[in-house]
Amino acid sequence: RREQARLRAAVLAQDTEPWQEEPSLAGLRRVGGVDLSYPSGDETRACASLVVLSFPALQVLYEDCRMVTVSTPYVAGFLAFREVPVLVEAVRRLQQEEPALQPQVLLVDGNGLLHPRGFGVACHLGVLTGLPCIGVAKNLLHVDGLVKDELHREQIRSLRREGDTFPLTGSSGRVLGMVLRSSKNSSRPLYISVGHKVCLETAVRVVRSCCRYRIPEPIRQADIRSREYIRK
């Protein structure tokens, strides 16, 4: 908890990059995605995957998949301490081997400020790498009074069109994230939250622009490649 609080103080929940100032995201050329996949029945090894895609074409420019040892146990609310170290290593390899392909923003399968202590995996990875990061979760994390009750389900049903959103406002009155219908072919939304060096509005714009299907392409490609690596 002390380490989380120390790192949490470094989070920047606002836009910091020139490309973020343009409504069209002009200047954004490379978006990254990360994923960890575990072999069936083995919680001590995982395939860590980092991909970088061109933007807006969303073509894979770089991929790094490798098996890693995951020694830290899973503790609810502290997932980042288990998974982020190997993802940081992947980012540093990229920075050393292909610095021209460093992503300008990383999409993370998980939460950012939408977290019991306001410091989810997307924040943790952002602070340690210095890269703008966005949390993209598939399920609602029940924090600050947020629950998947009938009101929440009714709000989800109100998302009629691709790109429709509504804010996630906690009992504290703070907006912790945004619910996004990312695909016209799926009524299941995404839960977007700020990780680091990006505001919530820009985070939603980036995720929307990266979605061919329900899951944004950088995360989808990282997941596909990590699972295929394990299968092979």
Tab-separated table of C-alpha atoms in Angstrom:
chain	number	residue	atom	x	y	z
A	1	ARG	CA	0.000	0.000	0.000
A	2	ARG	CA	2.827	2.408	0.791
A	3	GLU	CA	4.493	1.703	-2.547
A	4	GLN	CA	1.186	2.179	-4.380
A	5	ALA	CA	0.633	5.494	-2.634
A	6	ARG	CA	4.169	6.645	-3.445
A	7	LEU	CA	3.788	5.839	-7.139
A	8	ARG	CA	0.203	7.157	-7.209
A	9	ALA	CA	1.538	10.642	-6.426
A	10	ALA	CA	3.334	10.649	-9.803
A	11	VAL	CA	0.222	10.001	-11.928
A	12	LEU	CA	-0.611	12.764	-14.408
A	13	ALA	CA	-4.325	12.630	-15.217
A	14	GLN	CA	-4.161	15.226	-17.980
A	15	ASP	CA	-2.937	15.463	-21.554
A	16	THR	CA	0.809	16.062	-21.796
A	17	GLU	CA	1.603	15.336	-25.469
A	18	PRO	CA	1.158	17.596	-28.546
A	19	TRP	CA	-0.815	14.928	-30.482
A	20	GLN	CA	-3.455	14.894	-27.757
A	21	GLU	CA	-4.408	18.513	-28.477
A	22	GLU	CA	-5.872	17.712	-31.899
A	23	PRO	CA	-9.490	16.455	-31.977
A	24	SER	CA	-8.510	14.273	-34.948
A	25	LEU	CA	-5.457	12.915	-33.040
A	26	ALA	CA	-3.228	14.276	-35.799
A	27	GLY	CA	0.358	13.501	-34.855
A	28	LEU	CA	-0.482	10.116	-33.338
A	29	ARG	CA	1.436	7.555	-35.381
A	30	ARG	CA	2.035	4.551	-33.093
A	31	VAL	CA	-0.202	2.906	-30.487
A	32	GLY	CA	0.906	0.030	-28.291
A	33	GLY	CA	-0.915	-2.786	-26.553
A	34	VAL	CA	0.204	-5.227	-23.854
A	35	ASP	CA	-1.126	-8.552	-22.628
A	36	LEU	CA	-0.194	-11.446	-20.361
A	37	SER	CA	-1.570	-14.898	-21.150
A	38	TYR	CA	-1.142	-17.904	-18.889
A	39	PRO	CA	-0.870	-21.530	-20.059
A	40	SER	CA	-3.756	-23.657	-18.846
A	41	GLY	CA	-3.121	-24.875	-15.326
A	42	ASP	CA	0.101	-22.892	-14.825
A	43	GLU	CA	-0.018	-19.649	-12.836
A	44	THR	CA	3.764	-19.285	-12.526
A	45	ARG	CA	4.576	-18.803	-16.209
A	46	ALA	CA	3.026	-16.440	-18.717
A	47	CYS	CA	3.533	-15.100	-22.198
A	48	ALA	CA	4.170	-11.369	-22.069
A	49	SER	CA	3.192	-9.670	-25.302
A	50	LEU	CA	3.849	-6.123	-26.500
A	51	VAL	CA	2.706	-4.946	-29.901
A	52	VAL	CA	2.967	-1.588	-31.635
A	53	LEU	CA	0.495	-0.674	-34.371
A	54	SER	CA	0.512	2.141	-36.892
A	55	PHE	CA	-2.173	4.777	-36.452
A	56	PRO	CA	-4.715	5.241	-37.900
A	57	ALA	CA	-4.169	2.214	-40.195
A	58	LEU	CA	-3.728	-0.173	-37.197
A	59	GLN	CA	-1.137	-2.352	-38.899
A	60	VAL	CA	1.296	-4.277	-36.681
A	61	LEU	CA	4.754	-2.671	-36.810
A	62	TYR	CA	6.403	-4.547	-33.932
A	63	GLU	CA	5.724	-7.517	-31.695
A	64	ASP	CA	7.562	-9.069	-28.782
A	65	CYS	CA	6.253	-12.293	-27.245
A	66	ARG	CA	8.202	-14.352	-24.749
A	67	MET	CA	7.603	-16.688	-21.837
A	68	VAL	CA	8.341	-15.187	-18.434
A	69	THR	CA	8.264	-16.388	-14.846
A	70	VAL	CA	5.622	-14.723	-12.680
A	71	SER	CA	6.638	-15.197	-9.063
A	72	THR	CA	4.556	-12.609	-7.188
A	73	PRO	CA	1.232	-14.087	-6.043
A	74	TYR	CA	-2.060	-12.553	-7.116
A	75	VAL	CA	-3.592	-10.305	-4.461
A	76	ALA	CA	-6.798	-8.401	-5.266
A	77	GLY	CA	-6.051	-4.717	-5.815
A	78	PHE	CA	-2.332	-5.373	-6.295
A	79	LEU	CA	-2.309	-7.176	-9.675
A	80	ALA	CA	0.211	-4.671	-11.044
A	81	PHE	CA	2.931	-5.903	-8.699
A	82	ARG	CA	2.528	-9.330	-10.326
A	83	GLU	CA	2.331	-8.329	-13.983
A	84	VAL	CA	3.835	-4.886	-14.556
A	85	PRO	CA	7.536	-5.767	-14.047
A	86	VAL	CA	7.614	-8.087	-17.084
A	87	LEU	CA	5.698	-5.532	-19.173
A	88	VAL	CA	8.184	-2.823	-18.216
A	89	GLU	CA	10.972	-5.139	-19.376
A	90	ALA	CA	9.217	-5.552	-22.739
A	91	VAL	CA	8.911	-1.781	-23.151
A	92	ARG	CA	12.588	-1.296	-22.296
A	93	ARG	CA	13.629	-3.941	-24.834
A	94	LEU	CA	11.682	-2.071	-27.477
A	95	GLN	CA	13.261	1.238	-26.481
A	96	GLN	CA	16.734	-0.302	-26.807
A	97	GLU	CA	16.216	-2.386	-29.945
A	98	GLU	CA	13.726	-0.332	-31.982
A	99	PRO	CA	13.566	3.157	-30.453
A	100	ALA	CA	11.901	4.586	-33.565
A	101	LEU	CA	8.924	2.303	-32.933
A	102	GLN	CA	8.253	3.381	-29.348
A	103	PRO	CA	4.486	3.786	-28.925
A	104	GLN	CA	3.111	7.230	-28.189
A	105	VAL	CA	0.400	5.679	-26.031
A	106	LEU	CA	-0.103	2.226	-24.478
A	107	LEU	CA	-3.485	0.525	-24.157
A	108	VAL	CA	-3.627	-1.796	-21.159
A	109	ASP	CA	-6.082	-4.630	-20.504
A	110	GLY	CA	-7.125	-3.449	-17.046
A	111	ASN	CA	-7.972	-0.345	-15.039
A	112	GLY	CA	-6.228	2.911	-14.293
A	113	LEU	CA	-7.735	5.395	-11.825
A	114	LEU	CA	-10.782	3.104	-11.642
A	115	HIS	CA	-9.265	1.170	-8.742
A	116	PRO	CA	-9.809	0.899	-4.956
A	117	ARG	CA	-6.805	3.152	-4.300
A	118	GLY	CA	-6.825	5.002	-7.623
A	119	PHE	CA	-3.783	3.175	-8.987
A	120	GLY	CA	-4.579	0.268	-11.271
A	121	VAL	CA	-2.274	-1.558	-13.657
A	122	ALA	CA	-2.514	1.139	-16.368
A	123	CYS	CA	-1.359	3.811	-13.908
A	124	HIS	CA	1.419	1.585	-12.574
A	125	LEU	CA	2.763	0.798	-16.047
A	126	GLY	CA	2.503	4.436	-17.116
A	127	VAL	CA	4.417	5.805	-14.140
A	128	LEU	CA	7.217	3.212	-14.456
A	129	THR	CA	7.656	3.634	-18.236
A	130	GLY	CA	6.849	7.327	-18.517
A	131	LEU	CA	4.477	6.573	-21.405
A	132	PRO	CA	0.881	7.745	-21.717
A	133	CYS	CA	-1.319	4.795	-20.720
A	134	ILE	CA	-5.033	4.039	-20.916
A	135	GLY	CA	-6.919	1.419	-18.934
A	136	VAL	CA	-9.376	-0.649	-20.974
A	137	ALA	CA	-11.375	-3.142	-18.910
A	138	LYS	CA	-14.037	-5.577	-20.085
A	139	ASN	CA	-15.851	-5.699	-16.742
A	140	LEU	CA	-16.878	-3.166	-14.127
A	141	LEU	CA	-14.703	-3.036	-11.020
A	142	HIS	CA	-16.929	-2.458	-7.984
A	143	VAL	CA	-15.280	0.526	-6.289
A	144	ASP	CA	-16.550	3.774	-4.734
A	145	GLY	CA	-20.139	2.559	-4.778
A	146	LEU	CA	-20.110	1.475	-8.431
A	147	VAL	CA	-22.175	-1.680	-8.883
A	148	LYS	CA	-23.617	-3.537	-11.842
A	149	ASP	CA	-27.209	-3.042	-10.685
A	150	GLU	CA	-30.373	-2.532	-12.721
A	151	LEU	CA	-29.645	1.198	-13.150
A	152	HIS	CA	-26.205	0.397	-14.552
A	153	ARG	CA	-27.686	-2.220	-16.896
A	154	GLU	CA	-30.286	0.301	-18.061
A	155	GLN	CA	-27.530	2.822	-18.797
A	156	ILE	CA	-25.728	0.160	-20.835
A	157	ARG	CA	-28.928	-0.503	-22.796
A	158	SER	CA	-29.094	3.234	-23.551
A	159	LEU	CA	-25.819	2.952	-25.509
A	160	ARG	CA	-27.519	2.478	-28.880
A	161	ARG	CA	-24.773	3.444	-31.292
A	162	GLU	CA	-21.093	2.737	-31.675
A	163	GLY	CA	-19.229	5.468	-29.802
A	164	ASP	CA	-21.979	6.181	-27.257
A	165	THR	CA	-20.723	6.725	-23.703
A	166	PHE	CA	-21.751	7.542	-20.164
A	167	PRO	CA	-19.571	8.518	-17.181
A	168	LEU	CA	-18.831	6.287	-14.205
A	169	THR	CA	-19.499	8.527	-11.209
A	170	GLY	CA	-18.684	7.052	-7.806
A	171	SER	CA	-20.383	7.712	-4.493
A	172	SER	CA	-17.654	10.284	-3.830
A	173	GLY	CA	-18.953	12.317	-6.790
A	174	ARG	CA	-15.741	11.747	-8.751
A	175	VAL	CA	-15.859	10.554	-12.356
A	176	LEU	CA	-13.662	7.448	-12.308
A	177	GLY	CA	-13.999	6.413	-15.925
A	178	MET	CA	-16.232	6.179	-18.965
A	179	VAL	CA	-18.407	3.374	-20.288
A	180	LEU	CA	-18.047	3.051	-24.078
A	181	ARG	CA	-19.963	1.072	-26.657
A	182	SER	CA	-17.017	0.353	-28.910
A	183	SER	CA	-18.711	-1.750	-31.599
A	184	LYS	CA	-22.072	-1.702	-33.318
A	185	ASN	CA	-21.938	-5.517	-33.316
A	186	SER	CA	-21.558	-5.891	-29.541
A	187	SER	CA	-23.754	-4.440	-26.817
A	188	ARG	CA	-21.134	-5.316	-24.184
A	189	PRO	CA	-19.306	-2.084	-23.329
A	190	LEU	CA	-15.747	-1.268	-22.336
A	191	TYR	CA	-14.750	0.538	-19.140
A	192	ILE	CA	-12.181	3.221	-19.971
A	193	SER	CA	-10.068	4.924	-17.318
A	194	VAL	CA	-7.065	7.228	-17.192
A	195	GLY	CA	-3.704	5.548	-16.696
A	196	HIS	CA	-1.043	8.240	-17.034
A	197	LYS	CA	-0.352	11.362	-19.098
A	198	VAL	CA	-3.811	11.465	-20.685
A	199	CYS	CA	-7.197	12.928	-19.769
A	200	LEU	CA	-10.357	10.827	-19.812
A	201	GLU	CA	-11.809	12.533	-22.897
A	202	THR	CA	-8.646	11.861	-24.915
A	203	ALA	CA	-8.474	8.294	-23.596
A	204	VAL	CA	-11.970	7.618	-24.930
A	205	ARG	CA	-11.126	9.183	-28.303
A	206	VAL	CA	-8.029	7.006	-28.646
A	207	VAL	CA	-9.849	3.803	-27.732
A	208	ARG	CA	-12.746	4.572	-30.091
A	209	SER	CA	-10.295	5.204	-32.924
A	210	CYS	CA	-8.546	1.864	-32.295
A	211	CYS	CA	-11.653	-0.348	-32.375
A	212	ARG	CA	-12.406	-2.504	-35.388
A	213	TYR	CA	-14.216	-4.912	-33.079
A	214	ARG	CA	-15.270	-4.655	-29.439
A	215	ILE	CA	-11.679	-4.870	-28.089
A	216	PRO	CA	-9.298	-2.128	-29.316
A	217	GLU	CA	-6.892	-3.496	-31.868
A	218	PRO	CA	-3.617	-3.007	-29.912
A	219	ILE	CA	-4.908	-5.099	-26.993
A	220	ARG	CA	-6.639	-7.579	-29.318
A	221	GLN	CA	-3.455	-8.164	-31.310
A	222	ALA	CA	-1.336	-8.520	-28.156
A	223	ASP	CA	-3.802	-11.101	-26.833
A	224	ILE	CA	-3.988	-13.029	-30.122
A	225	ARG	CA	-0.215	-13.206	-30.378
A	226	SER	CA	0.389	-14.228	-26.776
A	227	ARG	CA	-2.173	-17.042	-26.994
A	228	GLU	CA	-0.751	-18.242	-30.292
A	229	TYR	CA	2.772	-18.179	-28.838
A	230	ILE	CA	1.612	-20.408	-25.967
A	231	ARG	CA	-0.242	-22.733	-28.357
A	232	LYS	CA	2.879	-23.215	-30.487
